[in-house]
């Protein structure tokens, strides 16, 4: 069976990264994640990420610059892989269209965040990305 790829965006602005608060499923509601979603058949990962951010954050897909991969892949189950990318928004203000809230956090704040379990796997890579310019 082919693996389903789910892409996540580490939207970095200066020394902060954008987090989104889950509304569902119940066991993850209230926890924080990097925004993103499933790659559709025939869609590239970068195109999927731009589309998902447009849907979830209300930013124009053309204002989303998807950069390099961030960290390692995370296996969600036997057939689903979670993959993160560094992202920069060149215009637009993100709003929580599909989440309870959004927040910008610094590297120092990352460990205290109540993460969805899978996204916690990227803490070291996120910390490195946020402190690289310091």
Short mmCIF file of C-alpha atoms in Angstrom, two decimals:
data_model
loop_
_atom_site.label_atom_id
_atom_site.label_comp_id
_atom_site.label_asym_id
_atom_site.label_seq_id
_atom_site.Cartn_x
_atom_site.Cartn_y
_atom_site.Cartn_z
CA UNK A 1 0.00 0.00 0.00
CA UNK A 2 1.45 3.43 -0.87
CA UNK A 3 2.44 5.76 1.92
CA UNK A 4 0.29 8.86 2.51
CA UNK A 5 2.46 11.94 2.96
CA UNK A 6 1.29 14.65 5.35
CA UNK A 7 3.23 17.91 5.11
CA UNK A 8 3.76 20.41 7.91
CA UNK A 9 4.96 24.01 7.74
CA UNK A 10 7.56 25.51 10.03
CA UNK A 11 6.51 29.09 9.22
CA UNK A 12 9.49 31.06 10.51
CA UNK A 13 9.49 34.81 10.97
CA UNK A 14 12.67 36.14 12.54
CA UNK A 15 13.26 34.17 15.70
CA UNK A 16 9.72 32.78 15.97
CA UNK A 17 7.72 29.92 14.47
CA UNK A 18 3.96 29.82 13.92
CA UNK A 19 1.99 27.16 15.81
CA UNK A 20 -1.66 26.20 15.34
CA UNK A 21 -3.95 24.81 18.04
CA UNK A 22 -5.87 21.65 17.09
CA UNK A 23 -9.65 21.52 17.36
CA UNK A 24 -9.96 17.81 16.53
CA UNK A 25 -9.82 14.88 16.97
CA UNK A 26 -10.82 15.01 20.67
CA UNK A 27 -7.61 13.35 21.87
CA UNK A 28 -5.51 16.13 20.20
CA UNK A 29 -7.87 19.09 20.73
CA UNK A 30 -6.10 21.98 22.45
CA UNK A 31 -2.61 20.76 21.56
CA UNK A 32 -0.27 22.68 19.25
CA UNK A 33 1.17 21.67 15.89
CA UNK A 34 2.83 22.97 12.78
CA UNK A 35 0.02 23.69 10.28
CA UNK A 36 -0.32 21.55 7.14
CA UNK A 37 -2.16 18.56 5.75
CA UNK A 38 -2.32 15.65 3.33
CA UNK A 39 -0.72 15.62 -0.10
CA UNK A 40 -3.39 14.83 -2.71
CA UNK A 41 -2.72 12.33 -5.53
CA UNK A 42 -0.75 14.03 -8.32
CA UNK A 43 0.14 17.00 -6.11
CA UNK A 44 3.71 17.90 -5.14
CA UNK A 45 4.52 18.25 -1.46
CA UNK A 46 5.33 21.95 -1.88
CA UNK A 47 2.08 22.63 -3.75
CA UNK A 48 0.13 20.72 -1.08
CA UNK A 49 1.71 22.79 1.65
CA UNK A 50 0.90 26.08 -0.10
CA UNK A 51 -2.71 24.89 -0.63
CA UNK A 52 -3.11 23.71 2.96
CA UNK A 53 -1.77 26.99 4.35
CA UNK A 54 -4.14 28.95 2.13
CA UNK A 55 -7.06 26.84 3.44
CA UNK A 56 -6.00 26.74 7.10
CA UNK A 57 -4.48 30.21 7.53
CA UNK A 58 -6.23 32.28 4.88
CA UNK A 59 -3.01 33.34 3.16
CA UNK A 60 -2.66 33.35 -0.63
CA UNK A 61 -0.87 30.25 -1.93
CA UNK A 62 1.39 32.54 -3.97
CA UNK A 63 2.55 34.22 -0.75
CA UNK A 64 3.89 30.94 0.66
CA UNK A 65 7.56 30.18 -0.07
CA UNK A 66 8.32 26.56 0.77
CA UNK A 67 11.99 26.01 1.46
CA UNK A 68 14.12 23.13 2.63
CA UNK A 69 13.04 20.13 4.66
CA UNK A 70 13.12 20.45 8.44
CA UNK A 71 14.22 17.47 10.49
CA UNK A 72 13.47 13.84 9.77
CA UNK A 73 10.27 12.18 8.61
CA UNK A 74 7.92 11.06 11.38
CA UNK A 75 5.94 7.83 10.94
CA UNK A 76 2.36 8.41 12.07
CA UNK A 77 1.43 4.79 11.40
CA UNK A 78 2.37 2.00 8.97
CA UNK A 79 1.10 3.91 5.92
CA UNK A 80 1.36 7.61 6.82
CA UNK A 81 4.50 9.75 6.97
CA UNK A 82 4.68 13.27 8.36
CA UNK A 83 7.25 15.57 6.71
CA UNK A 84 8.10 19.18 7.68
CA UNK A 85 9.41 22.05 5.56
CA UNK A 86 10.71 25.51 6.39
CA UNK A 87 8.25 28.10 5.10
CA UNK A 88 8.27 31.87 4.74
CA UNK A 89 5.20 34.02 4.21
CA UNK A 90 6.04 36.93 1.91
CA UNK A 91 2.67 38.66 2.41
CA UNK A 92 -0.59 38.21 4.25
CA UNK A 93 -1.46 37.81 7.89
CA UNK A 94 -2.30 34.26 9.03
CA UNK A 95 -5.65 33.66 10.75
CA UNK A 96 -6.96 30.43 12.34
CA UNK A 97 -9.48 29.23 9.75
CA UNK A 98 -9.20 25.56 10.75
CA UNK A 99 -7.65 25.84 14.23
CA UNK A 100 -8.65 27.21 17.63
CA UNK A 101 -5.80 29.72 17.72
CA UNK A 102 -2.41 30.63 16.28
CA UNK A 103 0.66 31.77 18.15
CA UNK A 104 4.26 32.70 17.42
CA UNK A 105 6.83 31.11 19.76
CA UNK A 106 10.56 31.46 20.26
CA UNK A 107 13.11 28.66 20.57
CA UNK A 108 13.15 29.14 24.36
CA UNK A 109 9.37 28.59 24.51
CA UNK A 110 9.29 25.40 22.40
CA UNK A 111 9.84 22.85 25.21
CA UNK A 112 6.92 24.20 27.27
CA UNK A 113 4.40 23.92 24.40
CA UNK A 114 1.74 21.22 24.73
CA UNK A 115 2.55 19.63 21.35
CA UNK A 116 0.72 16.95 19.42
CA UNK A 117 3.03 13.96 19.96
CA UNK A 118 4.30 13.66 16.35
CA UNK A 119 5.38 17.31 16.05
CA UNK A 120 7.41 17.06 19.27
CA UNK A 121 9.88 15.01 17.18
CA UNK A 122 11.01 18.26 15.48
CA UNK A 123 11.91 20.24 18.62
CA UNK A 124 15.66 19.99 18.07
CA UNK A 125 15.39 20.94 14.39
CA UNK A 126 13.04 23.83 15.19
CA UNK A 127 15.34 25.10 17.92
CA UNK A 128 18.28 24.98 15.52
CA UNK A 129 16.32 26.77 12.78
CA UNK A 130 15.20 29.52 15.16
CA UNK A 131 18.61 30.09 16.72
CA UNK A 132 20.76 29.78 13.58
CA UNK A 133 20.74 33.54 13.02
CA UNK A 134 21.66 34.42 16.62
#
